[in-house]
């Protein structure tokens, strides 16, 4: 009967071909070719769903060629057919040995909500094919499914097999940080950053950070190289890089604002591609055997005062010991990790995810949790970042916001001699908590919503002036913003703050 259907189709009698092919039941030797014929007819008629169904029927009947199986998968994905992907995953491993096709089937299953089927297929593949991308996909799927131990094992295997797979290191860092294992996370974030940011790397996961710049960013990088030279620090190609940055700066439009992002100019774009916004040098900031936190601080009193201050805040002066403070300041001054320039208020930024991973930073986070156990022991370190204000054409600083965490700590490390406004340039905190029902979008939706809340709640402003080695610890649910900043010109005078976030928003000790 199949041959009759095929002859009718070739003769142009399509309706007759469909009738004959449709009459061939399952179990018949010619069932599979009949289903493939029906799929071809449906494709020519532009009917994707029937085409998909006939291809799945053919696949269930026995092995078919790779292109046909791949097309069945493509149609299942395009038509968001969750039932179809379950049918396909059930039979595809017995029908083909094409690993790429099987991986794509697993990823399609995960996307369409067939989580168990997708993870099961990836597990079976990982047991047979020790390939880093398979382990990476399995680890990501297991993390999303809540199997953290399984996810960690799979991501570690991916990173071991392919040390250059930045995504495996980065996602493993995320997983470990979420579990409060900041030191381990930092190791993997550093590995990911090295792959993505090393000189000559072709990684372009965030193209704008490599292909655009600002005048403020280039001025900072030029000044940093000069500062490094003055302090006896050198790296390969330093002199040439300084000249290239200066040439790039001169080639930017004359009317471009200092903090307005623009594409790298054509005159230097190719030469900048391998070296711009890269890790050229990271100054050591290792863990210290000696105390890093001021031993004279009465931490029990600090915790009592924090609890007594309404929703929770406290100011701590002379937070770090001088050796720790100096080591951290030099780390921030001499390391080329100030990658993020998308702040119109003259800031550059870095974070633990971008390579701000010094062992000393992790030690500081651990010391804070040990020093304030009632407040921070329930809340692991979850985020670390730093801002450096390097352009003072406007005194505007980090704007009004709150953070998705339980407790914030913010401290400053630039010498007080740089600050031209000793009674300001610090942090302004408002003493009423943002509503817990606000999601992330509402939490940072805009100043108008936040200002309305502050006015209606009767929130009072707490002004904390800038001081070097001053730390403010406060409830993350409090709106806050930096005060206007005016510091002396010169690279060594850039205002630098370090922020650490602990725990989840809404969490309480």
JSON list of C-alpha atoms in Angstrom, two decimals, residues 110 115 119 122-123 126 131-160 165 167-179 181 184 188:
[
{"chain": "A", "resi": 110, "resn": "UNK", "atom": "CA", "xyz": [14.07, 21.37, 29.95]},
{"chain": "A", "resi": 115, "resn": "UNK", "atom": "CA", "xyz": [12.43, 18.55, 33.59]},
{"chain": "A", "resi": 119, "resn": "UNK", "atom": "CA", "xyz": [17.75, 15.69, 33.30]},
{"chain": "A", "resi": 122, "resn": "UNK", "atom": "CA", "xyz": [21.61, 14.38, 30.29]},
{"chain": "A", "resi": 123, "resn": "UNK", "atom": "CA", "xyz": [22.49, 11.96, 33.11]},
{"chain": "A", "resi": 126, "resn": "UNK", "atom": "CA", "xyz": [27.13, 12.12, 31.00]},
{"chain": "A", "resi": 131, "resn": "UNK", "atom": "CA", "xyz": [32.29, 15.77, 27.82]},
{"chain": "A", "resi": 132, "resn": "UNK", "atom": "CA", "xyz": [32.49, 19.11, 29.67]},
{"chain": "A", "resi": 133, "resn": "UNK", "atom": "CA", "xyz": [29.50, 20.70, 27.92]},
{"chain": "A", "resi": 134, "resn": "UNK", "atom": "CA", "xyz": [27.28, 17.76, 28.83]},
{"chain": "A", "resi": 135, "resn": "UNK", "atom": "CA", "xyz": [28.31, 18.00, 32.49]},
{"chain": "A", "resi": 136, "resn": "UNK", "atom": "CA", "xyz": [27.82, 21.77, 32.38]},
{"chain": "A", "resi": 137, "resn": "UNK", "atom": "CA", "xyz": [24.29, 21.45, 31.00]},
{"chain": "A", "resi": 138, "resn": "UNK", "atom": "CA", "xyz": [23.48, 18.75, 33.55]},
{"chain": "A", "resi": 139, "resn": "UNK", "atom": "CA", "xyz": [24.83, 20.89, 36.39]},
{"chain": "A", "resi": 140, "resn": "UNK", "atom": "CA", "xyz": [22.80, 23.89, 35.30]},
{"chain": "A", "resi": 141, "resn": "UNK", "atom": "CA", "xyz": [19.64, 21.79, 35.02]},
{"chain": "A", "resi": 142, "resn": "UNK", "atom": "CA", "xyz": [20.17, 20.19, 38.43]},
{"chain": "A", "resi": 143, "resn": "UNK", "atom": "CA", "xyz": [20.75, 23.58, 40.06]},
{"chain": "A", "resi": 144, "resn": "UNK", "atom": "CA", "xyz": [17.50, 24.89, 38.58]},
{"chain": "A", "resi": 145, "resn": "UNK", "atom": "CA", "xyz": [15.75, 21.75, 39.84]},
{"chain": "A", "resi": 146, "resn": "UNK", "atom": "CA", "xyz": [17.08, 22.27, 43.37]},
{"chain": "A", "resi": 147, "resn": "UNK", "atom": "CA", "xyz": [19.58, 19.37, 43.43]},
{"chain": "A", "resi": 148, "resn": "UNK", "atom": "CA", "xyz": [22.52, 21.43, 44.66]},
{"chain": "A", "resi": 149, "resn": "UNK", "atom": "CA", "xyz": [24.82, 18.51, 45.48]},
{"chain": "A", "resi": 150, "resn": "UNK", "atom": "CA", "xyz": [24.28, 16.98, 42.05]},
{"chain": "A", "resi": 151, "resn": "UNK", "atom": "CA", "xyz": [24.72, 20.36, 40.39]},
{"chain": "A", "resi": 152, "resn": "UNK", "atom": "CA", "xyz": [28.00, 20.97, 42.20]},
{"chain": "A", "resi": 153, "resn": "UNK", "atom": "CA", "xyz": [29.39, 17.57, 41.19]},
{"chain": "A", "resi": 154, "resn": "UNK", "atom": "CA", "xyz": [28.45, 18.08, 37.54]},
{"chain": "A", "resi": 155, "resn": "UNK", "atom": "CA", "xyz": [29.77, 21.64, 37.33]},
{"chain": "A", "resi": 156, "resn": "UNK", "atom": "CA", "xyz": [33.01, 20.63, 39.04]},
{"chain": "A", "resi": 157, "resn": "UNK", "atom": "CA", "xyz": [33.46, 17.85, 36.50]},
{"chain": "A", "resi": 158, "resn": "UNK", "atom": "CA", "xyz": [32.86, 20.30, 33.65]},
{"chain": "A", "resi": 159, "resn": "UNK", "atom": "CA", "xyz": [35.39, 22.76, 35.07]},
{"chain": "A", "resi": 160, "resn": "UNK", "atom": "CA", "xyz": [37.95, 19.99, 35.61]},
{"chain": "A", "resi": 165, "resn": "UNK", "atom": "CA", "xyz": [34.98, 26.83, 30.21]},
{"chain": "A", "resi": 167, "resn": "UNK", "atom": "CA", "xyz": [30.52, 29.44, 32.27]},
{"chain": "A", "resi": 168, "resn": "UNK", "atom": "CA", "xyz": [31.18, 26.31, 34.35]},
{"chain": "A", "resi": 169, "resn": "UNK", "atom": "CA", "xyz": [33.41, 28.21, 36.77]},
{"chain": "A", "resi": 170, "resn": "UNK", "atom": "CA", "xyz": [31.01, 31.16, 36.94]},
{"chain": "A", "resi": 171, "resn": "UNK", "atom": "CA", "xyz": [27.91, 29.06, 37.60]},
{"chain": "A", "resi": 172, "resn": "UNK", "atom": "CA", "xyz": [29.80, 26.98, 40.15]},
{"chain": "A", "resi": 173, "resn": "UNK", "atom": "CA", "xyz": [30.73, 30.26, 41.83]},
{"chain": "A", "resi": 174, "resn": "UNK", "atom": "CA", "xyz": [27.06, 31.27, 41.92]},
{"chain": "A", "resi": 175, "resn": "UNK", "atom": "CA", "xyz": [26.10, 27.91, 43.41]},
{"chain": "A", "resi": 176, "resn": "UNK", "atom": "CA", "xyz": [28.76, 28.04, 46.11]},
{"chain": "A", "resi": 177, "resn": "UNK", "atom": "CA", "xyz": [28.06, 31.67, 47.01]},
{"chain": "A", "resi": 178, "resn": "UNK", "atom": "CA", "xyz": [24.36, 30.91, 47.41]},
{"chain": "A", "resi": 179, "resn": "UNK", "atom": "CA", "xyz": [25.38, 28.27, 49.97]},
{"chain": "A", "resi": 181, "resn": "UNK", "atom": "CA", "xyz": [30.82, 29.19, 50.66]},
{"chain": "A", "resi": 184, "resn": "UNK", "atom": "CA", "xyz": [35.36, 28.53, 47.25]},
{"chain": "A", "resi": 188, "resn": "UNK", "atom": "CA", "xyz": [35.89, 29.85, 40.61]}
]
